[in-house]
């Protein structure tokens, strides 16, 4: 039975974090490399799916016996199984992916039914007008957030109360449906997000030094990345918006706001799996310093308290 909580990446990460740079410049460059490496690992599931989306656009036979969407669905299942069997993903992260698959598929059923976007190709594995692989695209967002939370040991100061975040999640998700029938409260939701998370700082460890940034800035960067991935998806004609039926064009930047809110849902759901924690008092922040080889800080027991909820 799969019950492990550490992936094969854990030992690789420890070795990389034990690298001893000889100069301040080398330390800075190594931290930059290590941060990129960790982010790439966090994006592993989504990166593979996005690569398959592009490859099937260019190389999938027009009259293949297996529909392109069905191949993507089966491939996503195989990738998920591979990551679990070879311990490249934890069981907890796989559960997060399942939750996001369900949440995303439900929204897809509604949105395709009212014509917000369409899936132009046929498939065997589908519900209504929605191919089942589409849920994995939402799951990729949850997978990234769950992975990066663990990989860079994200901690928070002035994190909002759990009841506040739960209410925000419900309102955002409901508005994706209700704004078609009653006034859109999106502006109110943006203000709600700003008030709830505006004071929050995220502390993370790319290498040995703890860095920090406003959590809202992190939200904005992740949402921008997702909007870029959406452009790749529509370019590959996996799904298309009404204004793209006569040829591909850049997705309206207004969709960035929708992805920002959806990413907030993803982040809050992940927080129920990885409860937010306060930074450890003994962890240094600020400059990079060259160090001699020593055990990585990640070898220390993670005994920091959970974040004290604030309204």
C-alpha positions as a Markdown table, in Angstrom:
| # | Residue | x | y | z |
|---|---|---|---|---|
| 1 | Unk | 0.0 | 0.0 | 0.0 |
| 2 | Unk | 1.3 | 3.4 | -0.9 |
| 3 | Unk | 1.8 | 5.4 | 2.4 |
| 4 | Unk | 5.2 | 7.1 | 2.0 |
| 5 | Unk | 5.5 | 10.9 | 2.7 |
| 6 | Unk | 8.8 | 11.6 | 1.0 |
| 7 | Unk | 9.7 | 11.3 | -2.7 |
| 8 | Unk | 12.8 | 10.3 | -4.4 |
| 9 | Unk | 13.4 | 14.0 | -5.0 |
| 10 | Unk | 14.0 | 14.4 | -1.2 |
| 11 | Unk | 17.5 | 12.8 | -1.2 |
| 12 | Unk | 18.5 | 14.6 | -4.4 |
| 13 | Unk | 17.4 | 17.9 | -2.9 |
| 14 | Unk | 19.4 | 17.2 | 0.3 |
| 15 | Unk | 22.6 | 16.6 | -1.8 |
| 16 | Unk | 22.1 | 19.8 | -3.7 |
| 17 | Unk | 21.5 | 21.8 | -0.6 |
| 18 | Unk | 24.7 | 20.4 | 0.9 |
| 19 | Unk | 26.7 | 22.0 | -1.9 |
| 20 | Unk | 29.3 | 24.4 | -0.4 |
| 21 | Unk | 29.9 | 27.5 | -2.5 |
| 22 | Unk | 33.4 | 29.0 | -2.3 |
| 23 | Unk | 32.4 | 32.7 | -2.9 |
| 24 | Unk | 29.4 | 34.9 | -2.4 |
| 25 | Unk | 28.8 | 35.0 | -6.2 |
| 26 | Unk | 28.9 | 31.2 | -6.4 |
| 27 | Unk | 26.4 | 31.0 | -3.6 |
| 28 | Unk | 24.1 | 33.4 | -5.3 |
| 29 | Unk | 24.3 | 31.5 | -8.6 |
| 30 | Unk | 23.8 | 28.2 | -6.9 |
| 31 | Unk | 20.7 | 29.5 | -5.1 |
| 32 | Unk | 19.3 | 30.8 | -8.4 |
| 33 | Unk | 19.9 | 27.4 | -10.1 |
| 34 | Unk | 18.5 | 25.5 | -7.1 |
| 35 | Unk | 15.3 | 27.6 | -7.0 |
| 36 | Unk | 14.8 | 27.0 | -10.7 |
| 37 | Unk | 15.4 | 23.3 | -10.3 |
| 38 | Unk | 12.9 | 23.1 | -7.4 |
| 39 | Unk | 10.3 | 25.0 | -9.4 |
| 40 | Unk | 10.8 | 22.7 | -12.4 |
| 41 | Unk | 10.3 | 19.7 | -10.1 |
| 42 | Unk | 7.1 | 21.2 | -8.6 |
| 43 | Unk | 5.8 | 21.8 | -12.2 |
| 44 | Unk | 6.6 | 18.2 | -13.2 |
| 45 | Unk | 3.0 | 16.9 | -13.6 |
| 46 | Unk | 1.8 | 20.0 | -15.4 |
| 47 | Unk | 4.9 | 20.3 | -17.5 |
| 48 | Unk | 4.5 | 16.8 | -18.9 |
| 49 | Unk | 0.8 | 17.3 | -19.6 |
| 50 | Unk | 1.4 | 20.6 | -21.4 |
| 51 | Unk | 4.2 | 19.0 | -23.4 |
| 52 | Unk | 1.9 | 16.2 | -24.5 |
| 53 | Unk | -0.8 | 18.8 | -25.5 |
| 54 | Unk | 1.7 | 20.5 | -27.8 |
| 55 | Unk | 3.2 | 17.3 | -29.2 |
| 56 | Unk | -0.2 | 15.8 | -30.0 |
| 57 | Unk | -1.2 | 19.0 | -31.8 |
| 58 | Unk | 1.8 | 18.6 | -34.2 |
| 59 | Unk | 2.1 | 14.9 | -34.5 |
| 60 | Unk | -1.2 | 13.2 | -33.7 |
| 61 | Unk | -2.6 | 11.4 | -36.8 |
| 62 | Unk | -5.8 | 12.9 | -38.1 |
| 63 | Unk | -7.6 | 9.5 | -38.4 |
| 64 | Unk | -5.9 | 7.6 | -35.5 |
| 65 | Unk | -8.1 | 4.8 | -34.0 |
| 66 | Unk | -7.6 | 6.4 | -30.5 |
| 67 | Unk | -8.9 | 10.0 | -30.2 |
| 68 | Unk | -6.4 | 12.6 | -29.1 |
| 69 | Unk | -8.4 | 13.5 | -26.0 |
| 70 | Unk | -8.6 | 9.9 | -25.0 |
| 71 | Unk | -4.8 | 9.5 | -25.4 |
| 72 | Unk | -4.3 | 12.6 | -23.2 |
| 73 | Unk | -6.6 | 11.1 | -20.6 |
| 74 | Unk | -4.9 | 7.7 | -20.5 |
| 75 | Unk | -1.5 | 9.4 | -20.6 |
| 76 | Unk | -2.4 | 11.5 | -17.6 |
| 77 | Unk | -3.5 | 8.4 | -15.7 |
| 78 | Unk | -0.3 | 6.6 | -16.6 |
| 79 | Unk | 1.8 | 9.6 | -15.6 |
| 80 | Unk | 0.1 | 9.8 | -12.2 |
| 81 | Unk | 0.6 | 6.1 | -11.6 |
| 82 | Unk | 4.3 | 6.4 | -12.7 |
| 83 | Unk | 4.9 | 9.3 | -10.3 |
| 84 | Unk | 3.3 | 7.3 | -7.4 |
| 85 | Unk | 4.9 | 3.9 | -8.1 |
| 86 | Unk | 8.4 | 5.4 | -8.5 |
| 87 | Unk | 8.0 | 7.7 | -5.5 |
| 88 | Unk | 8.3 | 11.0 | -7.5 |
| 89 | Unk | 5.1 | 12.2 | -5.8 |
| 90 | Unk | 3.6 | 11.7 | -2.4 |
| 91 | Unk | 0.2 | 10.0 | -1.8 |
| 92 | Unk | -1.0 | 13.2 | -0.1 |
| 93 | Unk | -0.2 | 15.2 | -3.3 |
| 94 | Unk | -2.0 | 12.6 | -5.4 |
| 95 | Unk | -5.1 | 13.2 | -3.2 |
| 96 | Unk | -4.9 | 16.9 | -3.9 |
| 97 | Unk | -4.8 | 16.2 | -7.6 |
| 98 | Unk | -7.9 | 14.0 | -7.3 |
| 99 | Unk | -9.8 | 16.8 | -5.5 |
| 100 | Unk | -8.8 | 19.4 | -8.2 |
| 101 | Unk | -9.8 | 17.0 | -10.9 |
| 102 | Unk | -13.4 | 16.8 | -9.5 |
| 103 | Unk | -13.6 | 20.5 | -8.8 |
| 104 | Unk | -12.4 | 21.4 | -12.3 |
| 105 | Unk | -14.6 | 18.9 | -14.1 |
| 106 | Unk | -17.7 | 20.1 | -12.4 |
| 107 | Unk | -16.9 | 23.7 | -13.5 |
| 108 | Unk | -16.1 | 22.5 | -17.0 |
| 109 | Unk | -19.5 | 20.8 | -17.3 |
| 110 | Unk | -21.3 | 24.0 | -16.5 |
| 111 | Unk | -19.1 | 26.3 | -18.6 |
| 112 | Unk | -19.2 | 24.2 | -21.7 |
| 113 | Unk | -22.9 | 23.8 | -21.4 |
| 114 | Unk | -23.4 | 27.6 | -21.6 |
| 115 | Unk | -20.9 | 28.0 | -24.3 |
| 116 | Unk | -18.0 | 29.8 | -22.5 |
| 117 | Unk | -15.6 | 27.5 | -24.4 |
| 118 | Unk | -15.8 | 24.3 | -26.3 |
| 119 | Unk | -13.8 | 21.1 | -26.9 |
| 120 | Unk | -13.8 | 20.8 | -30.7 |
| 121 | Unk | -12.7 | 17.1 | -31.0 |
| 122 | Unk | -14.5 | 13.9 | -30.2 |
| 123 | Unk | -13.6 | 11.4 | -27.4 |
| 124 | Unk | -14.7 | 8.2 | -25.7 |
| 125 | Unk | -13.8 | 9.2 | -22.2 |
| 126 | Unk | -16.0 | 12.2 | -21.5 |
| 127 | Unk | -18.9 | 13.5 | -19.5 |
| 128 | Unk | -21.3 | 15.6 | -21.4 |
| 129 | Unk | -19.2 | 17.9 | -23.6 |
| 130 | Unk | -16.2 | 17.6 | -21.3 |
| 131 | Unk | -13.3 | 15.1 | -22.1 |
| 132 | Unk | -12.1 | 13.6 | -18.8 |
| 133 | Unk | -8.5 | 14.7 | -19.3 |
| 134 | Unk | -9.6 | 18.3 | -18.9 |
| 135 | Unk | -9.8 | 17.8 | -15.1 |
| 136 | Unk | -6.0 | 17.0 | -15.1 |
| 137 | Unk | -5.3 | 20.6 | -16.3 |
| 138 | Unk | -6.9 | 21.9 | -13.1 |
| 139 | Unk | -5.2 | 19.2 | -11.1 |
| 140 | Unk | -1.8 | 20.4 | -12.5 |
| 141 | Unk | -2.3 | 23.7 | -10.7 |
| 142 | Unk | -3.0 | 22.0 | -7.4 |
| 143 | Unk | -0.1 | 19.6 | -7.9 |
| 144 | Unk | 2.3 | 22.5 | -8.4 |
| 145 | Unk | 1.1 | 24.4 | -5.3 |
| 146 | Unk | 1.2 | 21.3 | -3.1 |
| 147 | Unk | 4.7 | 20.4 | -4.4 |
| 148 | Unk | 6.2 | 23.8 | -4.1 |
| 149 | Unk | 4.8 | 24.3 | -0.6 |
| 150 | Unk | 6.8 | 21.3 | 0.5 |
| 151 | Unk | 9.9 | 21.6 | -1.6 |
| 152 | Unk | 10.8 | 25.2 | -0.6 |
| 153 | Unk | 9.4 | 24.8 | 2.9 |
| 154 | Unk | 6.9 | 27.7 | 2.6 |
| 155 | Unk | 5.9 | 29.4 | 5.9 |
| 156 | Unk | 3.7 | 32.4 | 6.5 |
| 157 | Unk | 3.3 | 35.4 | 8.8 |
| 158 | Unk | -0.1 | 37.0 | 9.4 |
| 159 | Unk | -1.9 | 34.3 | 7.6 |
| 160 | Unk | -5.7 | 34.8 | 7.6 |
| 161 | Unk | -8.1 | 32.8 | 9.7 |
| 162 | Unk | -9.1 | 29.4 | 8.3 |
| 163 | Unk | -12.8 | 30.4 | 8.4 |
| 164 | Unk | -12.1 | 33.5 | 6.3 |
| 165 | Unk | -10.2 | 31.5 | 3.7 |
| 166 | Unk | -13.0 | 28.9 | 3.6 |
| 167 | Unk | -15.6 | 31.6 | 3.0 |
| 168 | Unk | -13.5 | 33.2 | 0.3 |
| 169 | Unk | -13.1 | 29.8 | -1.5 |
| 170 | Unk | -16.9 | 29.2 | -1.4 |
| 171 | Unk | -17.7 | 32.7 | -2.7 |
| 172 | Unk | -15.1 | 32.5 | -5.5 |
| 173 | Unk | -16.2 | 29.1 | -6.7 |
| 174 | Unk | -19.9 | 30.0 | -6.5 |
| 175 | Unk | -19.3 | 33.2 | -8.5 |
| 176 | Unk | -17.8 | 31.2 | -11.4 |
| 177 | Unk | -21.4 | 29.8 | -11.8 |
| 178 | Unk | -23.7 | 32.6 | -10.5 |
| 179 | Unk | -22.2 | 35.5 | -12.5 |
| 180 | Unk | -24.1 | 34.2 | -15.6 |
| 181 | Unk | -27.4 | 34.8 | -13.8 |
| 182 | Unk | -26.9 | 37.5 | -11.2 |
| 183 | Unk | -24.4 | 40.5 | -11.0 |
| 184 | Unk | -20.7 | 39.5 | -11.0 |
| 185 | Unk | -19.1 | 40.1 | -7.6 |
| 186 | Unk | -15.6 | 39.7 | -9.0 |
| 187 | Unk | -14.4 | 43.1 | -7.9 |
| 188 | Unk | -15.6 | 42.5 | -4.4 |
| 189 | Unk | -13.7 | 39.2 | -4.4 |
| 190 | Unk | -10.5 | 40.9 | -5.5 |
| 191 | Unk | -10.9 | 43.3 | -2.6 |
| 192 | Unk | -11.7 | 40.4 | -0.3 |
| 193 | Unk | -8.5 | 38.7 | -1.4 |
| 194 | Unk | -6.5 | 41.9 | -0.9 |
| 195 | Unk | -7.8 | 42.4 | 2.6 |
| 196 | Unk | -7.4 | 38.8 | 3.7 |
| 197 | Unk | -4.0 | 38.2 | 2.2 |
| 198 | Unk | -2.6 | 41.7 | 2.0 |
| 199 | Unk | -0.7 | 41.5 | 5.3 |
| 200 | Unk | 0.6 | 38.0 | 4.6 |
| 201 | Unk | 4.2 | 37.3 | 3.8 |
| 202 | Unk | 5.4 | 34.0 | 2.5 |
| 203 | Unk | 8.9 | 32.8 | 3.8 |
| 204 | Unk | 10.6 | 30.2 | 1.6 |
| 205 | Unk | 14.0 | 28.5 | 1.4 |
| 206 | Unk | 15.5 | 28.1 | -2.1 |
| 207 | Unk | 18.8 | 27.1 | -0.6 |
| 208 | Unk | 20.1 | 27.9 | 2.9 |
| 209 | Unk | 18.9 | 31.4 | 3.4 |
| 210 | Unk | 15.2 | 32.1 | 4.0 |
| 211 | Unk | 13.7 | 34.5 | 1.6 |
| 212 | Unk | 10.4 | 36.3 | 1.8 |
| 213 | Unk | 7.9 | 38.2 | -0.3 |
| 214 | Unk | 4.3 | 39.4 | -0.1 |
| 215 | Unk | 2.0 | 36.5 | -0.7 |
| 216 | Unk | -0.2 | 38.6 | -3.0 |
| 217 | Unk | 2.8 | 39.1 | -5.3 |
| 218 | Unk | 3.4 | 35.3 | -5.4 |
| 219 | Unk | -0.3 | 34.8 | -6.3 |
| 220 | Unk | 0.0 | 37.3 | -9.1 |
| 221 | Unk | 3.1 | 35.6 | -10.6 |
| 222 | Unk | 1.6 | 32.1 | -10.4 |
| 223 | Unk | -1.6 | 33.3 | -12.1 |
| 224 | Unk | 0.4 | 34.9 | -14.9 |
| 225 | Unk | 2.2 | 31.6 | -15.4 |
| 226 | Unk | -1.2 | 29.8 | -15.6 |
| 227 | Unk | -2.5 | 32.4 | -18.1 |
| 228 | Unk | 0.5 | 31.7 | -20.3 |
| 229 | Unk | -0.1 | 28.0 | -20.1 |
| 230 | Unk | -3.7 | 28.6 | -21.1 |
| 231 | Unk | -2.5 | 30.3 | -24.2 |
| 232 | Unk | -0.5 | 27.2 | -25.0 |
| 233 | Unk | -3.5 | 25.0 | -24.5 |
| 234 | Unk | -5.7 | 27.1 | -26.8 |
| 235 | Unk | -2.9 | 27.4 | -29.4 |
| 236 | Unk | -2.9 | 23.5 | -29.4 |
| 237 | Unk | -6.7 | 23.7 | -29.9 |
| 238 | Unk | -7.3 | 21.5 | -26.9 |
| 239 | Unk | -10.2 | 23.9 | -26.1 |
| 240 | Unk | -11.1 | 27.1 | -27.8 |
| 241 | Unk | -13.0 | 30.2 | -26.9 |
| 242 | Unk | -15.8 | 31.6 | -29.1 |
| 243 | Unk | -13.5 | 34.3 | -30.5 |
| 244 | Unk | -10.9 | 31.6 | -31.5 |
| 245 | Unk | -13.2 | 29.6 | -33.8 |
| 246 | Unk | -11.9 | 31.2 | -36.9 |
| 247 | Unk | -8.2 | 31.0 | -35.9 |
| 248 | Unk | -6.1 | 31.2 | -32.8 |
| 249 | Unk | -5.5 | 34.5 | -31.1 |
| 250 | Unk | -4.1 | 35.4 | -27.7 |
| 251 | Unk | -6.4 | 34.7 | -24.8 |
| 252 | Unk | -8.0 | 38.0 | -23.6 |
| 253 | Unk | -6.0 | 39.2 | -20.6 |
| 254 | Unk | -9.2 | 39.6 | -18.7 |
| 255 | Unk | -9.0 | 35.8 | -18.2 |
| 256 | Unk | -5.9 | 36.5 | -16.0 |
| 257 | Unk | -8.3 | 37.7 | -13.3 |
| 258 | Unk | -10.3 | 34.5 | -13.5 |
| 259 | Unk | -7.2 | 32.4 | -13.2 |
| 260 | Unk | -6.0 | 34.6 | -10.3 |
| 261 | Unk | -9.2 | 33.8 | -8.4 |
| 262 | Unk | -9.2 | 30.1 | -9.4 |
| 263 | Unk | -5.6 | 29.9 | -8.2 |
| 264 | Unk | -6.7 | 31.3 | -4.8 |
| 265 | Unk | -9.1 | 28.4 | -4.6 |
| 266 | Unk | -6.3 | 26.0 | -5.4 |
| 267 | Unk | -4.0 | 27.6 | -2.8 |
| 268 | Unk | -6.5 | 27.5 | 0.0 |
| 269 | Unk | -7.5 | 23.9 | -0.8 |
| 270 | Unk | -3.8 | 23.0 | -0.6 |
| 271 | Unk | -3.5 | 24.8 | 2.7 |
| 272 | Unk | -5.9 | 22.2 | 4.2 |
| 273 | Unk | -3.4 | 19.5 | 3.2 |
| 274 | Unk | -0.3 | 21.4 | 4.1 |
| 275 | Unk | -1.4 | 23.6 | 7.1 |
| 276 | Unk | 0.3 | 27.0 | 7.1 |
| 277 | Unk | 3.2 | 27.3 | 9.6 |
| 278 | Unk | 5.1 | 30.1 | 11.1 |
| 279 | Unk | 8.8 | 30.6 | 10.2 |
| 280 | Unk | 11.2 | 29.0 | 12.7 |
| 281 | Unk | 12.7 | 31.6 | 15.0 |
| 282 | Unk | 16.3 | 30.3 | 14.4 |
| 283 | Unk | 16.2 | 30.5 | 10.6 |
| 284 | Unk | 18.4 | 33.3 | 9.2 |
| 285 | Unk | 17.1 | 35.7 | 6.6 |
| 286 | Unk | 18.8 | 38.2 | 4.2 |
| 287 | Unk | 22.2 | 37.7 | 2.6 |
| 288 | Unk | 23.7 | 34.7 | 1.1 |
| 289 | Unk | 27.0 | 33.7 | 2.7 |
| 290 | Unk | 29.6 | 31.2 | 1.4 |
| 291 | Unk | 29.6 | 28.2 | 3.8 |
| 292 | Unk | 31.7 | 25.1 | 4.4 |
| 293 | Unk | 29.9 | 21.8 | 3.9 |
| 294 | Unk | 27.5 | 21.0 | 6.7 |
| 295 | Unk | 24.2 | 19.3 | 7.1 |
| 296 | Unk | 21.3 | 21.0 | 5.3 |
| 297 | Unk | 18.9 | 22.9 | 7.5 |
| 298 | Unk | 16.3 | 20.5 | 6.1 |
| 299 | Unk | 17.8 | 17.7 | 8.2 |
| 300 | Unk | 16.6 | 19.4 | 11.3 |
| 301 | Unk | 13.2 | 18.3 | 12.6 |
| 302 | Unk | 10.4 | 20.6 | 11.4 |
| 303 | Unk | 9.0 | 21.5 | 14.8 |
| 304 | Unk | 7.8 | 25.0 | 14.1 |
| 305 | Unk | 4.3 | 25.9 | 15.3 |
| 306 | Unk | 1.4 | 26.3 | 12.9 |
| 307 | Unk | 0.4 | 29.8 | 12.0 |
| 308 | Unk | -1.7 | 31.6 | 14.6 |
| 309 | Unk | -4.8 | 32.5 | 12.6 |
| 310 | Unk | -5.5 | 36.2 | 12.4 |
| 311 | Unk | -8.6 | 37.8 | 11.1 |
